Coordinates of C-alpha atoms in Angstrom, one line a residue:
M619 CA 97.1 65.9 59.9
A620 CA 95.7 67.8 63.0
E621 CA 95.5 70.9 60.6
A622 CA 93.3 68.9 58.0
A623 CA 91.2 67.7 60.5
A624 CA 90.4 71.2 61.9
R625 CA 89.7 72.6 58.4
H626 CA 87.1 69.6 57.9
E627 CA 85.3 70.2 61.0
L628 CA 85.1 73.9 60.1
Y629 CA 83.9 73.2 56.9
T630 CA 81.1 70.6 58.5
Q631 CA 80.1 73.3 60.7
Q632 CA 79.7 75.8 58.0
Q633 CA 77.5 73.4 56.1
W634 CA 75.2 72.6 58.8
A635 CA 74.8 76.6 59.6
H636 CA 73.9 76.9 55.9
Q637 CA 71.2 74.4 56.0
R638 CA 69.7 75.7 59.2
A639 CA 69.3 79.2 57.4
E640 CA 67.8 77.5 54.7
R641 CA 65.2 75.8 56.6
A642 CA 64.5 78.9 58.6
E643 CA 63.8 80.8 55.5
R644 CA 61.4 78.1 54.0
N645 CA 59.4 78.2 57.4
A646 CA 59.2 81.9 57.2
E647 CA 57.8 81.9 53.7
R648 CA 55.2 79.0 54.6
L649 CA 54.0 80.9 57.6
E650 CA 53.6 83.9 55.4
R651 CA 51.4 82.2 52.8
E652 CA 49.4 80.8 55.6
I653 CA 48.7 84.4 56.9
Q654 CA 47.9 85.7 53.5
A655 CA 45.4 82.7 53.0
Q656 CA 43.7 83.5 56.4
A657 CA 43.6 87.2 55.5
A658 CA 41.8 86.5 52.2
S659 CA 39.4 83.9 53.4
A660 CA 38.5 86.6 56.2
A661 CA 38.0 89.1 53.5
A662 CA 35.8 86.9 51.6
S663 CA 33.5 86.0 54.1
E664 CA 33.2 89.5 55.1
S665 CA 32.0 90.4 51.5
L666 CA 29.4 87.6 51.4
A667 CA 25.8 88.8 52.1
E668 CA 23.0 86.3 52.5
L669 CA 19.8 87.4 50.5
H670 CA 16.4 86.6 51.8
Y671 CA 13.0 87.4 50.9
V672 CA 9.7 87.2 52.8
D673 CA 6.9 85.4 51.5
S674 CA 3.8 87.5 51.9
L675 CA 1.5 84.6 52.3
S676 CA 3.4 82.4 54.8
G677 CA 5.5 85.1 56.3
S678 CA 8.5 82.7 56.3
V679 CA 12.2 83.8 55.5
Q680 CA 13.6 81.5 52.7
S681 CA 17.2 81.7 51.7
I682 CA 17.6 82.4 47.8
C683 CA 21.5 82.5 47.5
K684 CA 24.8 83.5 48.8
A685 CA 26.9 85.7 46.5
P686 CA 29.5 88.6 46.7
I687 CA 27.7 91.8 47.2
A688 CA 29.5 93.3 44.1
S689 CA 28.4 90.4 41.9
L690 CA 26.3 91.4 38.9
D691 CA 23.8 88.5 39.3
C692 CA 23.2 89.5 42.8
M693 CA 22.5 93.0 42.0
A694 CA 20.1 91.8 39.4
D695 CA 18.4 89.5 42.2
L696 CA 18.3 92.7 44.3
G697 CA 16.6 94.8 41.9
S698 CA 13.8 92.1 41.5
T699 CA 10.5 91.9 43.2
T700 CA 9.4 88.9 45.3
E701 CA 7.0 87.7 42.4
Q702 CA 9.6 87.9 39.8
L703 CA 12.0 85.8 42.0
C704 CA 9.3 83.0 42.7
A705 CA 8.4 82.8 39.1
K706 CA 12.2 82.2 38.0
L707 CA 12.3 79.6 40.7
Q708 CA 9.1 78.1 39.3
A709 CA 10.3 78.0 35.8
A710 CA 13.7 76.3 36.9
A711 CA 11.8 73.6 38.7
V712 CA 9.4 73.0 35.8
K713 CA 12.4 72.7 33.2
E714 CA 14.3 70.4 35.6
S715 CA 11.0 68.0 35.7
V716 CA 10.6 68.2 31.9
D717 CA 14.2 66.9 31.4
R718 CA 14.0 64.3 34.0
V719 CA 10.7 62.9 32.4
S720 CA 12.2 63.1 28.8
S721 CA 15.4 61.4 30.1
A722 CA 13.2 58.7 31.7
A723 CA 11.3 58.2 28.4
Q724 CA 14.1 57.4 26.4
S725 CA 15.8 54.8 28.9
P726 CA 13.9 51.7 30.1
S727 CA 12.6 52.1 33.6
L728 CA 12.6 49.2 36.3
T729 CA 9.2 47.7 36.9
S730 CA 8.3 47.1 40.5
G731 CA 9.1 43.4 41.2
L732 CA 11.3 43.0 38.1
R733 CA 14.6 41.4 38.8
Y734 CA 17.6 40.5 36.8
R735 CA 19.2 37.0 37.0
N736 CA 22.0 35.3 35.5
L737 CA 21.2 32.7 33.0
G738 CA 22.4 29.4 34.4
K739 CA 26.1 30.0 35.7
S740 CA 26.9 32.3 32.9
G741 CA 27.6 35.9 33.1
L742 CA 24.6 37.0 31.0
R743 CA 22.1 38.9 33.0
V744 CA 18.4 39.1 32.0
S745 CA 15.0 40.0 33.4
N746 CA 13.1 37.5 35.3
I747 CA 10.3 38.1 32.8
G748 CA 10.6 37.7 29.1
L749 CA 8.6 38.6 26.1
A750 CA 7.7 35.5 24.3
T751 CA 5.9 34.9 20.9
W752 CA 3.3 32.6 21.9
T753 CA 0.6 35.3 21.4
T754 CA 2.5 38.4 20.4
Y755 CA 3.8 37.5 16.7
N756 CA 0.5 36.5 15.2
T757 CA -1.0 37.0 11.6
A758 CA -4.0 38.6 13.3
I759 CA -2.0 41.2 15.0
N760 CA -1.0 44.3 12.8
E761 CA 2.3 46.1 12.9
E762 CA 1.1 48.9 15.1
Q763 CA 0.2 46.4 18.0
L764 CA 3.2 44.5 17.8
D765 CA 5.3 47.6 18.0
A766 CA 3.3 48.7 21.2
V767 CA 3.7 45.5 22.9
V768 CA 7.6 45.2 22.1
T769 CA 8.1 49.0 23.1
A770 CA 6.1 48.5 26.3
A771 CA 8.0 45.5 27.3
Y772 CA 11.5 47.2 26.7
N773 CA 10.3 50.4 28.6
A774 CA 9.2 48.2 31.5
G775 CA 12.7 47.1 32.0
I776 CA 12.3 43.7 30.0
N777 CA 15.5 42.9 28.1
L778 CA 14.6 39.4 26.6
F779 CA 12.8 38.7 23.5
D780 CA 11.9 35.0 22.8
L781 CA 11.2 33.9 19.1
T782 CA 11.2 30.1 19.9
E783 CA 7.8 29.1 18.5
G784 CA 6.9 26.9 15.7
P785 CA 9.0 26.9 12.6
Q786 CA 6.3 28.6 10.2
S787 CA 5.7 31.3 12.4
S788 CA 9.4 31.8 13.8
E789 CA 10.6 33.0 10.5
Q790 CA 7.8 35.8 10.6
A791 CA 8.4 36.5 14.0
E792 CA 12.2 37.0 13.2
T793 CA 11.4 39.3 10.4
Q794 CA 9.0 41.5 12.2
L795 CA 11.1 41.7 15.5
G796 CA 14.2 42.5 13.3
A797 CA 12.2 45.6 11.7
I798 CA 11.1 46.8 15.1
L799 CA 14.8 46.6 16.6
K800 CA 16.2 48.3 13.4
R801 CA 13.5 51.2 13.7
K802 CA 13.9 51.6 17.4
N803 CA 17.7 51.9 17.2
W804 CA 17.9 50.7 21.0
K805 CA 21.4 49.7 22.2
R806 CA 22.6 46.3 21.4
V807 CA 23.8 45.8 24.8
S808 CA 20.5 46.6 26.5
Y809 CA 18.5 43.6 25.2
S810 CA 19.0 40.0 24.2
V811 CA 17.2 37.9 21.5
I812 CA 16.6 34.1 21.6
T813 CA 15.8 32.1 18.8
K814 CA 15.5 28.2 18.2
I815 CA 16.8 25.6 15.7
H816 CA 13.6 23.6 14.7
W817 CA 13.5 20.1 13.0
H818 CA 11.1 17.2 12.9
Y819 CA 10.9 14.0 11.0
K820 CA 8.1 15.0 8.5
S821 CA 9.8 18.1 6.9
E822 CA 13.0 18.6 4.8
E823 CA 15.0 19.9 7.7
R824 CA 15.5 16.5 9.3
G825 CA 17.7 16.2 12.1
L826 CA 20.3 18.2 13.9
S827 CA 23.1 18.0 11.1
R828 CA 26.0 20.5 11.2
K829 CA 24.6 21.7 7.9
H830 CA 21.2 22.4 9.2
I831 CA 22.3 24.0 12.4
I832 CA 24.6 26.4 10.8
E833 CA 22.3 27.3 7.9
S834 CA 19.4 28.0 10.4
V835 CA 21.5 30.3 12.7
R836 CA 22.8 32.3 9.6
S837 CA 19.2 32.6 8.0
S838 CA 17.9 33.8 11.6
V839 CA 20.8 36.6 11.7
A840 CA 19.7 37.6 8.4
R841 CA 16.2 37.8 9.1
L842 CA 16.7 39.6 12.5
Q843 CA 19.1 42.1 10.6
L844 CA 21.6 41.7 13.7
D845 CA 25.2 40.9 14.1
Y846 CA 24.7 38.2 16.2
I847 CA 22.2 36.3 18.2
D848 CA 22.5 36.3 21.9
I849 CA 21.1 32.7 22.7
V850 CA 20.2 29.9 20.3
L851 CA 18.1 26.8 21.7
I852 CA 18.2 23.4 20.1
Q853 CA 14.5 21.8 20.0
K854 CA 14.5 18.4 21.1
A855 CA 17.2 15.8 21.0
D856 CA 18.1 13.9 17.9
P857 CA 18.7 10.5 18.4
M858 CA 20.0 9.8 14.9
C859 CA 22.6 12.4 15.1
P860 CA 25.8 12.0 17.2
L861 CA 26.3 14.6 20.0
E862 CA 29.9 15.2 18.9
E863 CA 28.5 16.6 15.7
V864 CA 25.9 18.9 17.3
V865 CA 28.6 20.2 20.1
R866 CA 31.0 21.1 17.5
A867 CA 28.5 23.0 15.4
M868 CA 27.5 24.9 18.2
D869 CA 31.1 25.6 19.3
F870 CA 31.8 26.8 15.8
L871 CA 29.0 29.3 15.9
V872 CA 30.1 30.5 19.1
S873 CA 33.7 31.0 17.9
E874 CA 32.5 32.5 14.6
G875 CA 30.5 35.2 16.7
L876 CA 27.3 34.3 15.3
I877 CA 25.9 33.2 18.6
M878 CA 26.9 34.3 22.4
Y879 CA 25.4 31.2 24.1
W880 CA 23.3 28.2 23.4
G881 CA 20.7 26.2 25.2
T882 CA 18.2 23.1 24.9
A883 CA 14.6 23.1 24.9
K884 CA 12.4 20.2 25.9
W885 CA 15.4 17.7 26.5
S886 CA 15.3 15.3 29.3
P887 CA 17.7 15.7 32.1
I888 CA 19.7 12.8 31.1
D889 CA 20.2 14.1 27.5
V890 CA 21.2 17.5 28.9
T891 CA 23.8 15.6 31.1
E892 CA 25.3 13.6 28.4
M893 CA 25.4 17.0 26.0
Y894 CA 27.2 18.6 28.8
T895 CA 29.8 15.8 29.4
A896 CA 30.4 15.5 25.4
C897 CA 31.1 19.5 25.7
R898 CA 33.6 18.8 28.2
Q899 CA 35.3 15.9 26.7
L900 CA 35.8 18.0 23.3
N901 CA 36.5 21.4 25.0
C902 CA 33.6 23.0 23.5
S903 CA 31.3 25.6 24.9
T904 CA 28.5 24.4 27.3
P905 CA 24.8 24.9 27.2
I906 CA 23.6 27.6 29.7
L907 CA 19.8 26.9 30.0
E908 CA 17.3 24.4 29.5
Q909 CA 13.7 25.7 28.3
S910 CA 10.9 23.7 30.0
E911 CA 7.1 24.1 30.5
Y912 CA 6.2 24.9 34.0
H913 CA 2.7 25.5 35.5
M914 CA 0.6 24.3 38.2
L915 CA -0.4 21.2 36.5
C916 CA 3.1 20.4 35.0
R917 CA 5.8 20.4 37.9
E918 CA 7.8 17.2 37.9
K919 CA 10.7 17.9 35.7
V920 CA 11.3 21.6 37.0
E921 CA 11.0 21.0 40.7
I922 CA 12.9 17.6 40.9
Y923 CA 15.5 17.4 38.1
M924 CA 16.2 21.1 37.2
P925 CA 17.7 22.2 40.5
E926 CA 20.0 19.2 40.4
L927 CA 21.2 20.1 36.9
Y928 CA 21.7 23.8 38.1
N929 CA 23.7 22.8 40.8
K930 CA 26.0 20.2 39.3
I931 CA 26.7 21.4 35.6
G932 CA 25.4 25.0 35.8
V933 CA 22.3 24.7 33.4
G934 CA 19.7 27.3 34.1
L935 CA 15.9 27.1 33.6
M936 CA 13.7 29.3 31.5
A937 CA 10.1 28.4 31.9
W938 CA 7.3 28.8 29.5
S939 CA 3.4 28.5 29.5
P940 CA 2.5 29.5 33.0
L941 CA -1.2 29.3 32.1
A942 CA -1.0 25.9 30.9
M943 CA -1.5 27.2 27.2
G944 CA -4.6 29.1 28.3
L945 CA -6.2 26.0 30.0
L946 CA -6.0 27.7 33.7
P947 CA -7.6 31.0 33.1
S948 CA -10.4 29.8 30.9
F949 CA -12.0 27.3 33.1
K950 CA -15.0 29.5 33.6
D951 CA -16.0 29.4 30.1
S952 CA -16.0 25.5 29.8
L953 CA -14.2 22.6 31.4
R954 CA -11.7 21.8 28.7
S955 CA -10.2 18.3 28.2
R956 CA -6.6 17.2 27.5
S957 CA -7.7 16.2 24.2
S958 CA -9.1 19.6 23.1
N959 CA -5.9 21.4 24.8
R960 CA -3.7 18.8 22.5
T961 CA -5.8 19.8 19.4
K962 CA -5.5 23.4 20.1
A963 CA -1.6 23.3 20.3
S964 CA -1.3 20.7 17.6
S965 CA -0.4 23.2 14.8
I966 CA 3.0 23.8 16.8
S967 CA 5.1 20.8 15.9
W968 CA 7.2 21.4 19.0
N969 CA 4.4 20.8 21.4
Q970 CA 4.2 17.1 20.9
D971 CA 6.8 14.7 19.8
D972 CA 5.9 13.9 16.0
R973 CA 7.4 10.3 16.3
K974 CA 4.8 9.2 19.1
P975 CA 1.2 8.6 18.2
P976 CA -1.4 10.0 20.7
S977 CA -1.7 7.7 23.5
K978 CA -5.0 6.7 25.1
E979 CA -3.7 8.1 28.3
N980 CA -3.2 11.5 26.9
N981 CA -6.6 11.8 25.3
E982 CA -8.6 10.9 28.5
P983 CA -10.5 14.2 29.6
L984 CA -9.6 16.1 32.9
T985 CA -11.8 15.2 35.6
A986 CA -14.2 17.7 37.3
R987 CA -11.8 17.9 40.3
N988 CA -8.8 18.7 38.0
T989 CA -10.8 21.5 36.3
K990 CA -13.7 22.9 38.1
E991 CA -13.0 22.2 41.9
I992 CA -9.2 22.9 41.8
L993 CA -9.4 26.0 39.7
F994 CA -12.4 27.3 41.3
S995 CA -10.5 26.9 44.9
I996 CA -7.5 28.8 43.2
S997 CA -9.8 31.7 41.9
L998 CA -11.1 32.3 45.6
I999 CA -7.5 32.7 46.6
A1000 CA -6.9 35.0 43.8
E1001 CA -9.9 37.1 44.6
R1002 CA -9.1 37.2 48.4
L1003 CA -5.5 38.5 47.3
G1004 CA -7.0 41.1 44.9
C1005 CA -5.8 39.9 41.7
S1006 CA -7.0 37.6 39.0
L1007 CA -6.2 34.1 38.1
V1008 CA -3.6 34.9 35.6
Q1009 CA -1.5 36.9 37.8
L1010 CA -1.7 34.3 40.6
C1011 CA -0.5 31.7 38.1
I1012 CA 2.4 33.7 37.2
A1013 CA 3.6 34.8 40.6
W1014 CA 3.2 31.1 41.7
T1015 CA 5.6 30.2 38.8
L1016 CA 8.1 33.0 39.7
K1017 CA 7.9 31.8 43.2
N1018 CA 10.2 28.9 42.6
E1019 CA 13.6 30.2 42.8
S1020 CA 15.0 27.5 40.3
V1021 CA 12.8 29.6 37.6
Q1022 CA 15.6 32.2 36.3
C1023 CA 13.2 33.7 33.6
L1024 CA 9.7 33.3 32.8
L1025 CA 8.3 33.9 29.1
L1026 CA 5.1 35.8 28.8
G1027 CA 3.2 36.5 25.7
A1028 CA 0.4 39.2 25.2
A1029 CA -1.4 40.3 22.1
T1030 CA -1.9 43.9 23.5
T1031 CA -0.5 46.3 25.8
H1032 CA -3.5 45.9 28.2
Q1033 CA -2.6 42.0 28.3
F1034 CA 0.9 42.7 28.9
Y1035 CA 0.5 45.3 31.6
H1036 CA -2.3 42.9 33.3
A1037 CA 0.3 40.0 33.1
L1038 CA 3.1 42.1 34.3
H1039 CA 1.4 43.1 37.5
G1040 CA 1.8 39.6 38.7
L1041 CA 5.2 40.6 40.0
Q1042 CA 3.8 42.7 42.5
L1043 CA 1.8 39.7 44.0
L1044 CA 5.2 37.9 44.8
P1045 CA 5.3 39.4 48.3
K1046 CA 1.7 38.2 49.4
L1047 CA 2.5 34.7 48.5
N1048 CA 4.0 33.9 51.9
S1049 CA 4.2 30.3 53.3
N1050 CA 0.6 30.1 54.4
V1051 CA -0.8 31.0 50.8
M1052 CA 1.6 28.5 49.4
A1053 CA 0.7 25.9 51.7
E1054 CA -3.0 26.4 51.0
L1055 CA -2.2 26.1 47.2
E1056 CA -0.4 22.9 47.7
R1057 CA -3.2 21.5 49.6
I1058 CA -5.5 22.5 46.6
L1059 CA -3.4 21.1 43.8
D1060 CA -2.3 17.9 45.7
N1061 CA 0.1 17.3 43.0
K1062 CA 3.7 18.0 44.3
P1063 CA 6.0 15.7 42.4
V1064 CA 8.1 13.3 44.5
R1065 CA 11.3 11.7 43.5
P1066 CA 11.0 8.1 42.7
P1067 CA 12.7 5.8 45.3
M1068 CA 16.3 4.3 44.6
V1069 CA 15.9 0.8 43.3
S1070 CA 19.0 -1.3 44.7
T1071 CA 20.2 -3.8 42.1
L1072 CA 21.3 -6.1 45.1
A1073 CA 17.8 -6.5 46.4
M1074 CA 16.6 -7.5 42.7
R1075 CA 18.9 -10.6 42.8

């Protein structure tokens, strides 16, 4: 036993000695590699030479390059004169600037003041300015002007094109925009298209039946020559059609891939809430936005009820008509009345409810204070800020944080850029300017008081 233990101890000592020898050998090899690397680095640093040339005008020494002396490129530079080297540098700079300009022309550039926000509580991000069809798609505008306006909007960074106009002009607008998008061949992920499902009682397309909704969307997809539509809005609530039918029809379109999102237009806050509740009960996709009129003369729905809808059920706001359908910027020409404004927009069915006859209250003309005094005072503020009344109205609308996207229309590129310049006015609308505008308008909406049923007993 003692002899076996001695042999085992001897074997263990031999193994330890062998391991120590291997470790020492590896350390020696690593040290040798480090010495060789340091020697190579020192040799390379000694072989580098810094070339300089002296500018004959300023006398300043500028570094051209650092290269090994044995480099052929460096030898060619040494054989060149100072003028030749300057010409080479200038040519390289010009080529770089041309490449930068050409690449910028191919991709949309961000306009100063343009922001991208989520529509509602969805993941779809759109620009806070969208190109609307109020004045863009018109029979009086030729194809070249239309193409120029759409291209200018896209190059400015706008990624939202709205086609929610009247039922007659909407089909023409969809056809024209579809042809432009196909001709431009822009990336589909770089823009979003919105269209609307129209209906009214005096036409064949009555109500929001499942048949009418699905056929309308399929026709719009065909006219736009797209694989899908980003957002489809339902124009007005239909009291004769069950909400379940509308909700299931929109959910079917989403599941089929014909539309990505859907929303409402000119719905009351109560109708929007009921629609959202029906979607939750049926486990269907919910609406993401409500499209509402919003300007200095129409404020109640947007400022009182829409923030509550966004915070409670996640329905966003897309505003339209920041110029009150042309009433605000045209006060210098004449004092327009409500009746003339209604007559101007009566050709578009969605501008007024077809079921309700014109009331006496709606036909009363605007007073001098509502036109001359108010608008003249606002124009003085616009002149003081160095902008036009149109730009001030646009900036005032965007100042409301509830407005996630504002739709603007333009017949020419000049009108478009003039309206888009209103974004740069937002920093100037501080608390003092907004308070002065509120004092002039004097129409800030107030929530009606709560009525207790116990007090009425």
